[in-house]
Tab-separated table of C-alpha atoms and ligand atoms in Angstrom:
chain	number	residue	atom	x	y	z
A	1	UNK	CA	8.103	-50.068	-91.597
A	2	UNK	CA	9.418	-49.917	-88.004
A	3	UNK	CA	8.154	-47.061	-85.862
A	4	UNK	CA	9.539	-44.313	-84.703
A	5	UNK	CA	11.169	-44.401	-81.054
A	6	UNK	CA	8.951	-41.424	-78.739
A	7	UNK	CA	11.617	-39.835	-76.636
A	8	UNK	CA	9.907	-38.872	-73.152
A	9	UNK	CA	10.526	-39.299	-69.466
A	10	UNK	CA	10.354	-43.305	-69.700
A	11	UNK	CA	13.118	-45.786	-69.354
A	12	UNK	CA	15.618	-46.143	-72.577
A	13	UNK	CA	17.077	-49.101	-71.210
A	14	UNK	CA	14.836	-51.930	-69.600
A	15	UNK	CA	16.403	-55.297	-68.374
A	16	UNK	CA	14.003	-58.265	-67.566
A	17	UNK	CA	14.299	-61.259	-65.462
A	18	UNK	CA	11.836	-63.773	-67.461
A	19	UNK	CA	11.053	-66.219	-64.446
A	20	UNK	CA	8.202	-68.345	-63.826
A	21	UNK	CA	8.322	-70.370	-67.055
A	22	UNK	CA	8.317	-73.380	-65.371
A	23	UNK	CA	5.340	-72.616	-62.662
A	24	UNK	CA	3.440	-71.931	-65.853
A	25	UNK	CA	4.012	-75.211	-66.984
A	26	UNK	CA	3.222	-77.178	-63.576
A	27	UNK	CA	0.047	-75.265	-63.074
A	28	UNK	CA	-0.813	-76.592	-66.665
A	29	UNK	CA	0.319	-79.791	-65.823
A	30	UNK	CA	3.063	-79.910	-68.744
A	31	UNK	CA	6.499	-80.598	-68.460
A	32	UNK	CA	8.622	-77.046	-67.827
A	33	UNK	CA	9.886	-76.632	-71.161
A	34	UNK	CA	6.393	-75.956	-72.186
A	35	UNK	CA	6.727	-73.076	-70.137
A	36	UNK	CA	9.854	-72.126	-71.731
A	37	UNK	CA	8.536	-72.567	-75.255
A	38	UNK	CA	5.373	-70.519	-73.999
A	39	UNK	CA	8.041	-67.678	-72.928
A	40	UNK	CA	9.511	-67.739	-76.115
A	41	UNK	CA	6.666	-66.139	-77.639
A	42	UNK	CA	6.101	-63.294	-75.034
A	43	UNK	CA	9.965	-62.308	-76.113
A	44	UNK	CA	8.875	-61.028	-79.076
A	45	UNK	CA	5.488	-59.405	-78.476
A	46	UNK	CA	7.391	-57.261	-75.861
A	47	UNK	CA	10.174	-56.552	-78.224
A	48	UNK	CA	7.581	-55.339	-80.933
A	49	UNK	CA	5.938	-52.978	-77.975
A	50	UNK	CA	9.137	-51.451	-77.166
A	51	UNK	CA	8.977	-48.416	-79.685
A	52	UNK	CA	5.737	-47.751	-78.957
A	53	UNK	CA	6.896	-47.018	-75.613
A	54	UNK	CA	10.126	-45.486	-76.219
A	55	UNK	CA	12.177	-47.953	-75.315
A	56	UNK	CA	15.364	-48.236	-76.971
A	57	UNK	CA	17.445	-50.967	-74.924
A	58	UNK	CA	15.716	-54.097	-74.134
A	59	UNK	CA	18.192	-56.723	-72.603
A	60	UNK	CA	16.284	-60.449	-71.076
A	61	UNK	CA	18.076	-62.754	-68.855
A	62	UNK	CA	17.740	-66.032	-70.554
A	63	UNK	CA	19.695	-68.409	-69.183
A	64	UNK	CA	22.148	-67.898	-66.110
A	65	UNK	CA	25.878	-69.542	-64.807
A	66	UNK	CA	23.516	-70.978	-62.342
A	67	UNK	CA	21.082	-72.574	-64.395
A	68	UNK	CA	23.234	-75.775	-65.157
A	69	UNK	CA	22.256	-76.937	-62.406
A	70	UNK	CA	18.869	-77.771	-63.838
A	71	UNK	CA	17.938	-81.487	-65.207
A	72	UNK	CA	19.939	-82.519	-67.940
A	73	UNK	CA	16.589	-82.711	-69.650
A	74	UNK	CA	15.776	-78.968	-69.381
A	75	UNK	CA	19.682	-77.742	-70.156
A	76	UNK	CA	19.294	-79.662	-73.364
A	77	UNK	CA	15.670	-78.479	-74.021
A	78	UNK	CA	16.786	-74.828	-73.494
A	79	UNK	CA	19.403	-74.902	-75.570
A	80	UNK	CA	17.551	-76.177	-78.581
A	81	UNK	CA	14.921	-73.220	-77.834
A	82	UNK	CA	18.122	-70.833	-77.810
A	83	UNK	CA	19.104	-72.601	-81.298
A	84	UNK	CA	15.402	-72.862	-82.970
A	85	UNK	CA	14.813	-68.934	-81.625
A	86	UNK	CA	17.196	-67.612	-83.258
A	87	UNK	CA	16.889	-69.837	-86.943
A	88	UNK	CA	13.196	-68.638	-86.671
A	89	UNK	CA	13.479	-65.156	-85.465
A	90	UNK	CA	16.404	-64.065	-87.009
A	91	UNK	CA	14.894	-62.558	-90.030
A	92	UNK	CA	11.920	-61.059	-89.039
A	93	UNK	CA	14.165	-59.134	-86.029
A	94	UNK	CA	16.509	-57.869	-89.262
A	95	UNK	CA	13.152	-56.732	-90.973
A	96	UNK	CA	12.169	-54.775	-87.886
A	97	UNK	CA	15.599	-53.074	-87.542
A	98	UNK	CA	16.203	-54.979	-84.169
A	99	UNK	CA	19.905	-54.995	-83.417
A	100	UNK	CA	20.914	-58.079	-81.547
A	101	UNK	CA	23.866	-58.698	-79.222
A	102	UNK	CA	24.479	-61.381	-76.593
A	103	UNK	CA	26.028	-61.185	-73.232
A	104	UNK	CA	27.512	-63.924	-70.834
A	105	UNK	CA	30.197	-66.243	-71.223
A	106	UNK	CA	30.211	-68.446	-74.594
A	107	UNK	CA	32.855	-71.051	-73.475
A	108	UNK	CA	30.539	-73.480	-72.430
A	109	UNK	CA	28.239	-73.466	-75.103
A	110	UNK	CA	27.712	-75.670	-78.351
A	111	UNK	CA	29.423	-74.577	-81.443
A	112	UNK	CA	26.595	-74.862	-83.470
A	113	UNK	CA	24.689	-72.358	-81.115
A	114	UNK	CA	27.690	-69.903	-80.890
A	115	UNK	CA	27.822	-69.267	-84.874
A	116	UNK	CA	24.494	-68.734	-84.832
A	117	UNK	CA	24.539	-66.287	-82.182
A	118	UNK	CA	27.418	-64.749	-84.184
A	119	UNK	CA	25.500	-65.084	-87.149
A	120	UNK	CA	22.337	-63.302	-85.935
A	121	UNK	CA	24.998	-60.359	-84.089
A	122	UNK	CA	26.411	-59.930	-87.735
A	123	UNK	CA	23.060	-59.803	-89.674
A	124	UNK	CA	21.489	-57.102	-87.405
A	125	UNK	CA	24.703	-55.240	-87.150
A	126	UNK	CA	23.383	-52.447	-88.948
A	127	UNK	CA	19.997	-52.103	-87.321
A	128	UNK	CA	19.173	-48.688	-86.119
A	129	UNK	CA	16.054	-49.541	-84.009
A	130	UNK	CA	16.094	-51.659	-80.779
A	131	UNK	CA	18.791	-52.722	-79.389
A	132	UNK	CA	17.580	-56.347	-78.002
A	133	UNK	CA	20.231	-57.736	-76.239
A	134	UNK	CA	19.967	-61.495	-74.821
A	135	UNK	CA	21.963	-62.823	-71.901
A	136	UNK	CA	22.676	-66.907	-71.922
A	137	UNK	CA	25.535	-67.989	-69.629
A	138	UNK	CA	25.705	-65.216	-68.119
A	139	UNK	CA	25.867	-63.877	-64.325
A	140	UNK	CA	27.248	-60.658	-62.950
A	141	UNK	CA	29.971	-62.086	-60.968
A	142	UNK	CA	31.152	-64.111	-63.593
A	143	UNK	CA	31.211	-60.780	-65.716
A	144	UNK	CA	32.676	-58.931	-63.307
A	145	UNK	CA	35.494	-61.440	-62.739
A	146	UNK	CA	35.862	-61.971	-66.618
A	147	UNK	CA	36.145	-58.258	-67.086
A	148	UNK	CA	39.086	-57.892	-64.482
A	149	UNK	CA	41.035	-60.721	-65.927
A	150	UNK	CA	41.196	-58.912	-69.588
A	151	UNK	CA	41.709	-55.420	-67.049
A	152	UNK	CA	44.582	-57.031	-65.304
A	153	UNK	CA	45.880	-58.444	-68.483
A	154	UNK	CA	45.843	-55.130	-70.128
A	155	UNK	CA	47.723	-53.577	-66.900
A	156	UNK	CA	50.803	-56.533	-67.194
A	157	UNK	CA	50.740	-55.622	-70.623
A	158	UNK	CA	51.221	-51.834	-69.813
A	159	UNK	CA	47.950	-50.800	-71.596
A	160	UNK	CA	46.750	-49.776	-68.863
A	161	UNK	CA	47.774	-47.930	-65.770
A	162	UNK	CA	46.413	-48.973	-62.518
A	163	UNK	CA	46.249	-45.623	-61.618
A	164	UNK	CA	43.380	-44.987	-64.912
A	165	UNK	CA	41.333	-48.177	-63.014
A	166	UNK	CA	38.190	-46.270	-62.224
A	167	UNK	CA	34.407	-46.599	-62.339
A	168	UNK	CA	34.765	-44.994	-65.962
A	169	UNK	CA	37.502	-47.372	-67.273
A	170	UNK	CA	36.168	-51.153	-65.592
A	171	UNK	CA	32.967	-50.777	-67.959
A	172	UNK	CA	34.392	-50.649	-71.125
A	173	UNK	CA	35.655	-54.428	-70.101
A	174	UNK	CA	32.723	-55.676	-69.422
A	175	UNK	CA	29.895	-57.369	-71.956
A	176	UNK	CA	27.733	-54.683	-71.891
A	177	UNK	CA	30.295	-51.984	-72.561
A	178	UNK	CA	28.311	-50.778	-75.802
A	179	UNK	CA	24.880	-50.493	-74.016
A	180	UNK	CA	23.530	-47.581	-71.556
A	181	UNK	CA	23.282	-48.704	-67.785
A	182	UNK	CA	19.675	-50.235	-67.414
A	183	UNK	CA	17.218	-47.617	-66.059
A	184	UNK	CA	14.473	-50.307	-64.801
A	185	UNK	CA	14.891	-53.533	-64.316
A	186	UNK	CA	11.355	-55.970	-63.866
A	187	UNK	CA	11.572	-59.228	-62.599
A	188	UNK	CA	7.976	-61.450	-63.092
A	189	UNK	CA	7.010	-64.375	-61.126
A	190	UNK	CA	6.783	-62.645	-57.639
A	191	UNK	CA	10.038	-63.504	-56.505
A	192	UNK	CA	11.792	-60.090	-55.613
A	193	UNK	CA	15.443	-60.753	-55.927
A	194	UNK	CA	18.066	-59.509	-58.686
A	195	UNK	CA	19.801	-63.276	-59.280
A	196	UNK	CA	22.983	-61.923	-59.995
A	197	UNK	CA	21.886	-60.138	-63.414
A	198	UNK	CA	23.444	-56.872	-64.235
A	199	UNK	CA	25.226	-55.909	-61.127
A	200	UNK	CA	27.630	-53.447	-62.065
A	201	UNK	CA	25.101	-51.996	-64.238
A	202	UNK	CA	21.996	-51.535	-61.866
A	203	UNK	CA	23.564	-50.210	-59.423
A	204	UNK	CA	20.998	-47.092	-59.875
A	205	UNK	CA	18.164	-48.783	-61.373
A	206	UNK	CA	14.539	-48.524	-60.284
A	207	UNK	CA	12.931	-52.251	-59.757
A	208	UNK	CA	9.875	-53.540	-60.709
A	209	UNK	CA	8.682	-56.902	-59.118
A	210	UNK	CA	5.444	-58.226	-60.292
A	211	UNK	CA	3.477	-61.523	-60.132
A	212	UNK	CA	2.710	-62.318	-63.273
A	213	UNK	CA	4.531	-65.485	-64.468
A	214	UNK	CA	6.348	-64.110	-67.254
A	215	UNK	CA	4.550	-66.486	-70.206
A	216	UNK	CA	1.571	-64.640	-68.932
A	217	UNK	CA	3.579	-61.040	-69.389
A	218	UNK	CA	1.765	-58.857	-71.653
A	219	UNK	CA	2.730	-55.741	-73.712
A	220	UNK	CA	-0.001	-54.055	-71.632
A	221	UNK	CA	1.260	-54.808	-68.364
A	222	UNK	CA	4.584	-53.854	-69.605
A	223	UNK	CA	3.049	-50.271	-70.996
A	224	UNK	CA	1.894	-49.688	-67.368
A	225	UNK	CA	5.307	-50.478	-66.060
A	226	UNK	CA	6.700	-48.332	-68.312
A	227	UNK	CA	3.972	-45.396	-67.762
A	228	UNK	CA	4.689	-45.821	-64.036
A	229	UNK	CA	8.517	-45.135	-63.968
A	230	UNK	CA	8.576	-42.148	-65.575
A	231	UNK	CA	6.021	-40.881	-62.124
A	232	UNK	CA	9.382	-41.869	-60.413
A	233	UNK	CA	11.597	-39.278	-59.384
A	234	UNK	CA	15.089	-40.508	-59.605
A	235	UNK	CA	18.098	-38.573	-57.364
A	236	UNK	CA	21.063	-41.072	-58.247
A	237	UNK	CA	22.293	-40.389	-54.588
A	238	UNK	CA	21.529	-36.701	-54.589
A	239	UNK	CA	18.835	-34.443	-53.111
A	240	UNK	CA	15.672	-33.277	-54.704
A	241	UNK	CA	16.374	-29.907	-57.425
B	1	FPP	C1	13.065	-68.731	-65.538
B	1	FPP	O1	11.857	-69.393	-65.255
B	1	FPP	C2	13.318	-68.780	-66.949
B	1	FPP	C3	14.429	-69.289	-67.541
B	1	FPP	C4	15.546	-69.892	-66.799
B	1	FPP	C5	14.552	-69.339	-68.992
B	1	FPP	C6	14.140	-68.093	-69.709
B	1	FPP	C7	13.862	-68.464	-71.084
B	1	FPP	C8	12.818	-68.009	-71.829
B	1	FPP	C9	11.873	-66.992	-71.415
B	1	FPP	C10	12.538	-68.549	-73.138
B	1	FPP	C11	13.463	-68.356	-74.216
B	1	FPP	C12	14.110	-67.059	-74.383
B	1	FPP	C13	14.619	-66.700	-75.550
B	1	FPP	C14	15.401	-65.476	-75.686
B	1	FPP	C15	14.383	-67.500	-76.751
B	1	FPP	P1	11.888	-70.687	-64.341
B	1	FPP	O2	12.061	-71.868	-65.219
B	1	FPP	O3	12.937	-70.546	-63.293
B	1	FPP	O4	10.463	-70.667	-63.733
B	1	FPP	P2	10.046	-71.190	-62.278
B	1	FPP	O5	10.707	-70.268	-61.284
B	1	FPP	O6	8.564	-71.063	-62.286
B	1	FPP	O7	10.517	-72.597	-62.156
């Protein structure tokens, strides 16, 4: 039986930037898809602790516009993680009443990976408890610029007026437009940049950078991150009440 989300002062929505997979790997002296594979596995011990700590929205950066530029080797190697993930997870996430979506641009991925991406999106559609949400090709910019195309095409169509383009109506074009802004947003591996994740959507986030390489990320460390926000006192721009 899945349990029950706790409602509270802690983040609904949490976005992570799983880096350091391949650091893990070097310091073990394997090749980095170890590290990838290893990373693979902390995905779903941190989607399991998510009700426990109230969190409804989980979305993970997986693989970025920019990560093509990796070996040949590791694009290839990723992809068949993506691929195997999802064959193995896919019914024990339906069992838990995880619903899954994916963000980013599909184009220029393998067919055989798209339907099951679609697959997995249809078979949770009806899941009620986490909303696990997995970005692979995807990159701010690139959403940003994909959402204005469909925007402008809706505007030549006369859907739209470009008098009604606002911050309420440029949303609902882009991937995410189903999902809550992110309310923390925690990157592993020490490095403290954003990497062009969730631009739009951030934009009042509260960041949490922490060493750990993420194969190494546990649910407890993630409880503490979680326990710490809500000490934060969040004024989206205004002045304290
Ligand atoms: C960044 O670490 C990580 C990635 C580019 C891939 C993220 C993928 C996973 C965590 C595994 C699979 C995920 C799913 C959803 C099945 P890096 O390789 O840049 O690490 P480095 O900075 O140490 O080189």
């Amino acid at each position: 039986m899945p349990k029950p989300i706790r409602d509270g002062n802690g983040p609904r929505h949490v976005a992570i930037i799983m880096d350091g997979n391949g650091r893990w790997a070097t310091q073990r002296g394997r090749p980095r898809l170890f590290g990838h594979h290893a990373g693979a596995k902390r995905v779903r011990e941190i989607v399991q602790a998510c009700p426990d700590v109230g969190v409804k929205y989980l979305t993970i950066f997986a693989f970025s516009t920019e990560n093509w530029k990796r070996t040949q080797t590791e694009v290839a190697g990723l992809m068949s993680l993506f691929r195997r993930y999802i064959q193995k997870e896919a019914r024990a996430l339906h069992a838990e009443n995880v619903q899954v979506r994916f963000i980013g641009d599909r184009v220029k991925l393998d067919r055989k990976l798209i339907t099951l991406m679609d697959e997995l999106e249809a078979l949770t559609s009806g899941c009620t408890g986490v909303n696990l949400t997995i970005a692979i090709n995807y990159g701010g910019r690139d959403e940003v610029a994909r959402a204005t195309k469909r925007l402008a095409q809706d505007v030549a169509a006369g859907k739209l007026c470009p008098e009604d383009v606002n911050e309420e109506t440029l949303p609902k074009y882009l991937d995410t437009c189903v999902l809550p802004d992110p309310d923390l947003v925690i990157r592993t591996s020490g490095e403290a940049r954003i990497s062009n994740f969730l631009l739009w959507q951030s934009a009042y986030a509260e960041y949490e950078f922490v060493d750990t390489l993420w194969p190494d990320f546990s649910a407890e460390e993630f409880s503490s991150l979680i326990g710490g926000y809500g000490l934060r006192e969040r004024r989206y721009g205004g002045v304290k009440a």
